[in-house]
């Protein structure tokens, strides 16, 4: 059995050999939709490397219930994968590029499945220009299975990491002038595209406010909202400077991309989320995964509020809770169950707080960021790209997050002192937090979540 297979080969569409991410893209390529092409490395290469290095036993123990032992074994596996040469034939994928820089992407067996996207939990490397860097990137994709972030995510999803394995997708790197994502269906029946200049990683990481294009079901552009560029701050507690910019795509380009999105949905037979790049060869798709959507909510009486802030919706429901405004990751420990997190960057590193919070509002990010995908997966309302949210929304007020309409509304009431509302900061079902269980997501009790449908 070959360990490296071209993306266009029929066997590349097998998710048990190449992971759903690579297998989905293989289906897209084989259906005649534009992709950069590339080569898939079988999960058996990862397993064979573990066997060669004598790390199979350590990998099994890394999934143990004994947390200190699990952490030691996970570190042993990661270090072992980096410290020893690769003993399995994976150079074919590099040589097939014929000198073109590479994009090396993870494709785990549990990735991009319905209900478990693993969005942003593993690794991808762009612009790899040497054989040595390529081999390091392959090792890093394998080792990402045993990162703290990935193991925490798998534990929340109740997925046994021992049954997981990592395939790798090696593609020609596209020097893109714009990139972004797309949702083939919204709760109101249309489509959404996002775009930003460059390679698109900033959109996935929730580090920019991207362009947002709303299309009707026939891929006709209905509305365009240009994104923002940001000048980085010198410290996490300082503020980045936002600057308006022109939209990356004109209406005809957005409609062309919308047509590709419709064709991808038709291919899979269900709503999809895509990632795309725009380079010298035009639009190319680089990822397609299942998309969770909800039907549009019935019109309800608006929540009484003093102020409303709008941004890009993640597309899931509505919830109310007390705000916890966090301006730096060092403050994440302040979040109590059932609160609404208000923060700056919509990065996938926040995935570990999603099982706790009632909703999320961020200053940066868009509807197709990895954190938005994780929020849809867990049924958590989220509003992204809400300008100056951490300054405008007070800490401790009652905030209603509408993840379908993209609004955050609040009444100006002071935060309840810790001794009155949450003596230990860890209780579930706190006064002022209202969420209920939807789609199997764990939520604080006593909730009053208004579902989108």
Tab-separated table of N, CA and C in Angstrom, residues 171-280:
chain	number	residue	atom	x	y	z
A	171	UNK	N	0.358	20.451	-0.172
A	171	UNK	CA	-0.130	21.126	-1.365
A	171	UNK	C	0.834	22.203	-1.823
A	172	UNK	N	0.746	22.606	-3.087
A	172	UNK	CA	1.493	23.786	-3.511
A	172	UNK	C	0.977	25.018	-2.746
A	173	UNK	N	1.885	25.808	-2.233
A	173	UNK	CA	1.484	27.013	-1.533
A	173	UNK	C	1.013	28.056	-2.544
A	174	UNK	N	-0.179	28.616	-2.302
A	174	UNK	CA	-0.741	29.626	-3.194
A	174	UNK	C	-0.421	31.005	-2.629
A	175	UNK	N	0.308	31.805	-3.397
A	175	UNK	CA	0.590	33.187	-2.990
A	175	UNK	C	-0.674	34.008	-3.273
A	176	UNK	N	-1.556	34.052	-2.327
A	176	UNK	CA	-2.887	34.617	-2.546
A	176	UNK	C	-2.907	36.117	-2.248
A	177	UNK	N	-3.677	36.831	-3.058
A	177	UNK	CA	-3.880	38.259	-2.777
A	177	UNK	C	-5.075	38.474	-1.859
A	178	UNK	N	-5.910	37.447	-1.706
A	178	UNK	CA	-7.025	37.490	-0.760
A	178	UNK	C	-7.401	36.050	-0.424
A	179	UNK	N	-8.018	35.876	0.723
A	179	UNK	CA	-8.443	34.550	1.154
A	179	UNK	C	-9.547	34.724	2.180
A	180	UNK	N	-10.224	33.621	2.491
A	180	UNK	CA	-11.299	33.717	3.472
A	180	UNK	C	-12.072	32.434	3.593
A	181	UNK	N	-13.325	32.576	3.997
A	181	UNK	CA	-14.182	31.415	4.218
A	181	UNK	C	-15.566	31.656	3.655
A	182	UNK	N	-16.428	30.669	3.847
A	182	UNK	CA	-17.796	30.791	3.369
A	182	UNK	C	-18.705	29.808	4.064
A	183	UNK	N	-19.941	30.224	4.304
A	183	UNK	CA	-20.979	29.368	4.867
A	183	UNK	C	-22.067	29.229	3.814
A	184	UNK	N	-22.367	28.002	3.417
A	184	UNK	CA	-23.316	27.808	2.312
A	184	UNK	C	-24.764	28.048	2.711
A	185	UNK	N	-25.022	28.181	3.998
A	185	UNK	CA	-26.391	28.399	4.465
A	185	UNK	C	-26.356	29.231	5.738
A	186	UNK	N	-27.278	30.159	5.866
A	186	UNK	CA	-27.462	30.910	7.098
A	186	UNK	C	-28.849	30.591	7.648
A	187	UNK	N	-29.132	30.939	8.903
A	187	UNK	CA	-30.470	30.677	9.433
A	187	UNK	C	-31.582	31.344	8.645
A	188	UNK	N	-31.257	32.414	7.921
A	188	UNK	CA	-32.279	33.094	7.124
A	188	UNK	C	-32.313	32.633	5.678
A	189	UNK	N	-31.475	31.643	5.331
A	189	UNK	CA	-31.557	31.030	4.011
A	189	UNK	C	-30.543	31.496	2.997
A	190	UNK	N	-29.740	32.509	3.309
A	190	UNK	CA	-28.747	32.983	2.367
A	190	UNK	C	-27.397	32.325	2.572
A	191	UNK	N	-26.354	32.985	2.077
A	191	UNK	CA	-24.983	32.515	2.222
A	191	UNK	C	-24.124	33.660	2.725
A	192	UNK	N	-23.004	33.312	3.372
A	192	UNK	CA	-22.053	34.315	3.843
A	192	UNK	C	-20.667	33.967	3.329
A	193	UNK	N	-19.951	34.992	2.839
A	193	UNK	CA	-18.535	34.873	2.511
A	193	UNK	C	-17.767	35.872	3.367
A	194	UNK	N	-16.548	35.513	3.737
A	194	UNK	CA	-15.647	36.448	4.392
A	194	UNK	C	-14.352	36.512	3.595
A	195	UNK	N	-13.651	37.644	3.700
A	195	UNK	CA	-12.420	37.820	2.935
A	195	UNK	C	-11.519	38.818	3.638
A	196	UNK	N	-10.211	38.626	3.458
A	196	UNK	CA	-9.204	39.563	3.953
A	196	UNK	C	-7.992	39.460	3.036
A	197	UNK	N	-7.169	40.496	2.974
A	197	UNK	CA	-5.965	40.422	2.143
A	197	UNK	C	-4.999	39.363	2.662
A	198	UNK	N	-4.245	38.745	1.754
A	198	UNK	CA	-3.212	37.807	2.164
A	198	UNK	C	-3.676	36.371	2.190
A	199	UNK	N	-3.014	35.578	3.062
A	199	UNK	CA	-3.178	34.123	3.033
A	199	UNK	C	-4.403	33.615	3.769
A	200	UNK	N	-5.057	34.414	4.588
A	200	UNK	CA	-6.285	33.976	5.244
A	200	UNK	C	-6.128	33.422	6.635
A	201	UNK	N	-4.877	33.209	7.087
A	201	UNK	CA	-4.698	32.648	8.426
A	201	UNK	C	-5.219	33.590	9.498
A	202	UNK	N	-5.153	34.906	9.247
A	202	UNK	CA	-5.638	35.865	10.242
A	202	UNK	C	-7.143	35.738	10.440
A	203	UNK	N	-7.881	35.384	9.371
A	203	UNK	CA	-9.324	35.154	9.518
A	203	UNK	C	-9.571	33.930	10.372
A	204	UNK	N	-8.874	32.834	10.053
A	204	UNK	CA	-9.067	31.595	10.800
A	204	UNK	C	-8.742	31.782	12.272
A	205	UNK	N	-7.709	32.560	12.583
A	205	UNK	CA	-7.293	32.781	13.963
A	205	UNK	C	-8.092	33.876	14.653
A	206	UNK	N	-9.025	34.501	13.957
A	206	UNK	CA	-9.861	35.522	14.575
A	206	UNK	C	-9.111	36.787	14.917
A	207	UNK	N	-8.089	37.134	14.117
A	207	UNK	CA	-7.223	38.265	14.434
A	207	UNK	C	-7.582	39.532	13.660
A	208	UNK	N	-8.534	39.453	12.731
A	208	UNK	CA	-8.950	40.610	11.949
A	208	UNK	C	-10.468	40.619	11.854
A	209	UNK	N	-11.000	41.774	11.490
A	209	UNK	CA	-12.417	41.856	11.115
A	209	UNK	C	-12.464	41.750	9.600
A	210	UNK	N	-12.902	40.621	9.047
A	210	UNK	CA	-12.857	40.445	7.584
A	210	UNK	C	-14.024	41.130	6.884
A	211	UNK	N	-13.907	41.269	5.551
A	211	UNK	CA	-15.073	41.639	4.745
A	211	UNK	C	-16.168	40.602	4.978
A	212	UNK	N	-17.401	41.050	4.868
A	212	UNK	CA	-18.532	40.125	4.978
A	212	UNK	C	-19.473	40.373	3.804
A	213	UNK	N	-19.738	39.311	3.042
A	213	UNK	CA	-20.601	39.375	1.870
A	213	UNK	C	-21.821	38.502	2.117
A	214	UNK	N	-22.990	39.099	2.069
A	214	UNK	CA	-24.231	38.349	2.215
A	214	UNK	C	-24.810	38.099	0.833
A	215	UNK	N	-25.066	36.821	0.504
A	215	UNK	CA	-25.593	36.430	-0.796
A	215	UNK	C	-26.935	35.747	-0.617
A	216	UNK	N	-27.789	35.849	-1.637
A	216	UNK	CA	-29.064	35.131	-1.578
A	216	UNK	C	-28.846	33.687	-2.034
A	217	UNK	N	-29.870	32.825	-1.971
A	217	UNK	CA	-29.684	31.408	-2.327
A	217	UNK	C	-29.253	31.168	-3.766
A	218	UNK	N	-29.358	32.179	-4.627
A	218	UNK	CA	-28.921	32.039	-6.016
A	218	UNK	C	-27.533	32.630	-6.232
A	219	UNK	N	-26.820	32.949	-5.152
A	219	UNK	CA	-25.456	33.489	-5.190
A	219	UNK	C	-25.403	34.907	-5.719
A	220	UNK	N	-26.488	35.649	-5.590
A	220	UNK	CA	-26.509	37.068	-5.931
A	220	UNK	C	-26.153	37.864	-4.681
A	221	UNK	N	-25.221	38.800	-4.812
A	221	UNK	CA	-24.766	39.572	-3.657
A	221	UNK	C	-25.860	40.528	-3.205
A	222	UNK	N	-26.199	40.457	-1.912
A	222	UNK	CA	-27.235	41.304	-1.317
A	222	UNK	C	-26.618	42.474	-0.554
A	223	UNK	N	-25.503	42.221	0.120
A	223	UNK	CA	-24.904	43.262	0.948
A	223	UNK	C	-23.408	43.013	1.068
A	224	UNK	N	-22.628	44.087	1.154
A	224	UNK	CA	-21.176	44.007	1.330
A	224	UNK	C	-20.780	44.913	2.488
A	225	UNK	N	-20.041	44.358	3.432
A	225	UNK	CA	-19.498	45.130	4.545
A	225	UNK	C	-17.982	44.970	4.519
A	226	UNK	N	-17.272	46.043	4.207
A	226	UNK	CA	-15.811	45.987	4.151
A	226	UNK	C	-15.245	45.776	5.544
A	227	UNK	N	-14.119	45.064	5.603
A	227	UNK	CA	-13.488	44.781	6.885
A	227	UNK	C	-12.592	45.904	7.345
A	228	UNK	N	-11.739	45.590	8.308
A	228	UNK	CA	-10.841	46.586	8.890
A	228	UNK	C	-9.435	46.025	8.962
A	229	UNK	N	-8.468	46.903	8.811
A	229	UNK	CA	-7.080	46.563	9.092
A	229	UNK	C	-6.740	47.098	10.471
A	230	UNK	N	-5.838	46.407	11.170
A	230	UNK	CA	-5.487	46.807	12.518
A	230	UNK	C	-3.977	46.956	12.646
A	231	UNK	N	-3.556	48.036	13.281
A	231	UNK	CA	-2.159	48.211	13.644
A	231	UNK	C	-1.958	47.581	15.014
A	232	UNK	N	-1.025	46.643	15.099
A	232	UNK	CA	-0.867	45.884	16.333
A	232	UNK	C	-0.455	46.780	17.486
A	233	UNK	N	-0.946	46.402	18.683
A	233	UNK	CA	-0.562	47.105	19.896
A	233	UNK	C	0.736	46.526	20.429
A	234	UNK	N	1.435	47.307	21.223
A	234	UNK	CA	2.695	46.838	21.791
A	234	UNK	C	2.509	45.888	22.949
A	235	UNK	N	1.324	45.857	23.549
A	235	UNK	CA	1.036	45.008	24.706
A	235	UNK	C	-0.388	44.530	24.585
A	236	UNK	N	-0.678	43.377	25.175
A	236	UNK	CA	-2.030	42.831	25.096
A	236	UNK	C	-3.049	43.747	25.750
A	237	UNK	N	-2.614	44.593	26.695
A	237	UNK	CA	-3.546	45.487	27.366
A	237	UNK	C	-3.720	46.806	26.617
A	238	UNK	N	-2.881	47.058	25.612
A	238	UNK	CA	-3.049	48.246	24.791
A	238	UNK	C	-4.056	47.948	23.684
A	239	UNK	N	-4.477	49.006	23.000
A	239	UNK	CA	-5.494	48.833	21.974
A	239	UNK	C	-4.870	48.934	20.588
A	240	UNK	N	-5.258	47.995	19.718
A	240	UNK	CA	-4.865	48.093	18.318
A	240	UNK	C	-5.674	49.201	17.653
A	241	UNK	N	-5.114	49.800	16.624
A	241	UNK	CA	-5.784	50.883	15.909
A	241	UNK	C	-6.456	50.308	14.670
A	242	UNK	N	-7.773	50.474	14.567
A	242	UNK	CA	-8.536	49.961	13.434
A	242	UNK	C	-8.582	50.997	12.322
A	243	UNK	N	-8.394	50.529	11.079
A	243	UNK	CA	-8.460	51.416	9.924
A	243	UNK	C	-9.378	50.791	8.878
A	244	UNK	N	-10.364	51.555	8.371
A	244	UNK	CA	-11.221	51.029	7.301
A	244	UNK	C	-10.396	50.739	6.045
A	245	UNK	N	-10.833	49.802	5.245
A	245	UNK	CA	-10.170	49.500	3.981
A	245	UNK	C	-11.220	49.114	2.956
A	246	UNK	N	-10.815	49.040	1.711
A	246	UNK	CA	-11.729	48.631	0.654
A	246	UNK	C	-11.957	47.126	0.706
A	247	UNK	N	-13.110	46.689	0.248
A	247	UNK	CA	-13.417	45.261	0.202
A	247	UNK	C	-12.477	44.554	-0.771
A	248	UNK	N	-12.135	43.304	-0.452
A	248	UNK	CA	-11.190	42.534	-1.268
A	248	UNK	C	-11.793	42.060	-2.587
A	249	UNK	N	-13.101	41.812	-2.606
A	249	UNK	CA	-13.763	41.253	-3.787
A	249	UNK	C	-14.802	42.225	-4.302
A	250	UNK	N	-14.944	42.288	-5.628
A	250	UNK	CA	-16.078	43.029	-6.160
A	250	UNK	C	-17.292	42.093	-6.201
A	251	UNK	N	-18.426	42.626	-6.570
A	251	UNK	CA	-19.658	41.834	-6.510
A	251	UNK	C	-19.631	40.637	-7.467
A	252	UNK	N	-19.027	40.790	-8.621
A	252	UNK	CA	-18.983	39.668	-9.567
A	252	UNK	C	-18.092	38.556	-9.027
A	253	UNK	N	-16.968	38.915	-8.384
A	253	UNK	CA	-16.102	37.898	-7.780
A	253	UNK	C	-16.811	37.186	-6.636
A	254	UNK	N	-17.514	37.956	-5.802
A	254	UNK	CA	-18.237	37.340	-4.691
A	254	UNK	C	-19.316	36.389	-5.203
A	255	UNK	N	-19.982	36.760	-6.290
A	255	UNK	CA	-21.000	35.889	-6.862
A	255	UNK	C	-20.372	34.618	-7.450
A	256	UNK	N	-19.206	34.767	-8.099
A	256	UNK	CA	-18.493	33.596	-8.624
A	256	UNK	C	-18.121	32.633	-7.495
A	257	UNK	N	-17.613	33.185	-6.404
A	257	UNK	CA	-17.255	32.345	-5.263
A	257	UNK	C	-18.494	31.725	-4.636
A	258	UNK	N	-19.590	32.476	-4.583
A	258	UNK	CA	-20.841	31.916	-4.070
A	258	UNK	C	-21.323	30.738	-4.889
A	259	UNK	N	-21.131	30.786	-6.196
A	259	UNK	CA	-21.508	29.659	-7.054
A	259	UNK	C	-20.672	28.423	-6.724
A	260	UNK	N	-19.370	28.604	-6.468
A	260	UNK	CA	-18.525	27.480	-6.047
A	260	UNK	C	-19.007	26.913	-4.711
A	261	UNK	N	-19.451	27.789	-3.832
A	261	UNK	CA	-19.966	27.343	-2.536
A	261	UNK	C	-21.232	26.509	-2.712
A	262	UNK	N	-22.117	26.940	-3.604
A	262	UNK	CA	-23.329	26.165	-3.883
A	262	UNK	C	-22.995	24.800	-4.479
A	263	UNK	N	-22.022	24.761	-5.381
A	263	UNK	CA	-21.636	23.485	-5.999
A	263	UNK	C	-21.030	22.548	-4.947
A	264	UNK	N	-20.294	23.106	-4.005
A	264	UNK	CA	-19.716	22.274	-2.948
A	264	UNK	C	-20.807	21.707	-2.058
A	265	UNK	N	-21.792	22.520	-1.713
A	265	UNK	CA	-22.912	22.025	-0.915
A	265	UNK	C	-23.657	20.911	-1.647
A	266	UNK	N	-23.878	21.094	-2.935
A	266	UNK	CA	-24.567	20.069	-3.722
A	266	UNK	C	-23.758	18.774	-3.765
A	267	UNK	N	-22.439	18.886	-3.833
A	267	UNK	CA	-21.580	17.707	-3.872
A	267	UNK	C	-21.711	16.884	-2.598
A	268	UNK	N	-21.730	17.554	-1.447
A	268	UNK	CA	-21.778	16.837	-0.171
A	268	UNK	C	-23.197	16.520	0.280
A	269	UNK	N	-24.170	17.222	-0.262
A	269	UNK	CA	-25.549	16.930	0.092
A	269	UNK	C	-25.990	17.508	1.420
A	270	UNK	N	-25.234	18.459	1.959
A	270	UNK	CA	-25.601	19.116	3.208
A	270	UNK	C	-24.880	20.465	3.276
A	271	UNK	N	-25.306	21.367	4.148
A	271	UNK	CA	-24.609	22.661	4.257
A	271	UNK	C	-23.136	22.475	4.598
A	272	UNK	N	-22.305	23.354	4.046
A	272	UNK	CA	-20.859	23.223	4.246
A	272	UNK	C	-20.253	24.581	4.606
A	273	UNK	N	-19.103	24.499	5.228
A	273	UNK	CA	-18.237	25.645	5.465
A	273	UNK	C	-16.964	25.423	4.662
A	274	UNK	N	-16.516	26.446	3.956
A	274	UNK	CA	-15.323	26.294	3.124
A	274	UNK	C	-14.256	27.311	3.536
A	275	UNK	N	-13.014	27.025	3.123
A	275	UNK	CA	-11.940	28.003	3.114
A	275	UNK	C	-11.426	28.097	1.686
A	276	UNK	N	-11.065	29.293	1.262
A	276	UNK	CA	-10.682	29.526	-0.130
A	276	UNK	C	-9.514	30.505	-0.197
A	277	UNK	N	-8.829	30.492	-1.336
A	277	UNK	CA	-7.774	31.459	-1.618
A	277	UNK	C	-7.987	31.992	-3.028
A	278	UNK	N	-7.517	33.215	-3.263
A	278	UNK	CA	-7.582	33.832	-4.583
A	278	UNK	C	-6.169	34.189	-5.010
A	279	UNK	N	-5.652	33.453	-5.978
A	279	UNK	CA	-4.303	33.680	-6.476
A	279	UNK	C	-4.287	33.901	-7.962
A	280	UNK	N	-3.145	33.631	-8.574
A	280	UNK	CA	-2.987	33.871	-10.008
A	280	UNK	C	-3.911	32.993	-10.845
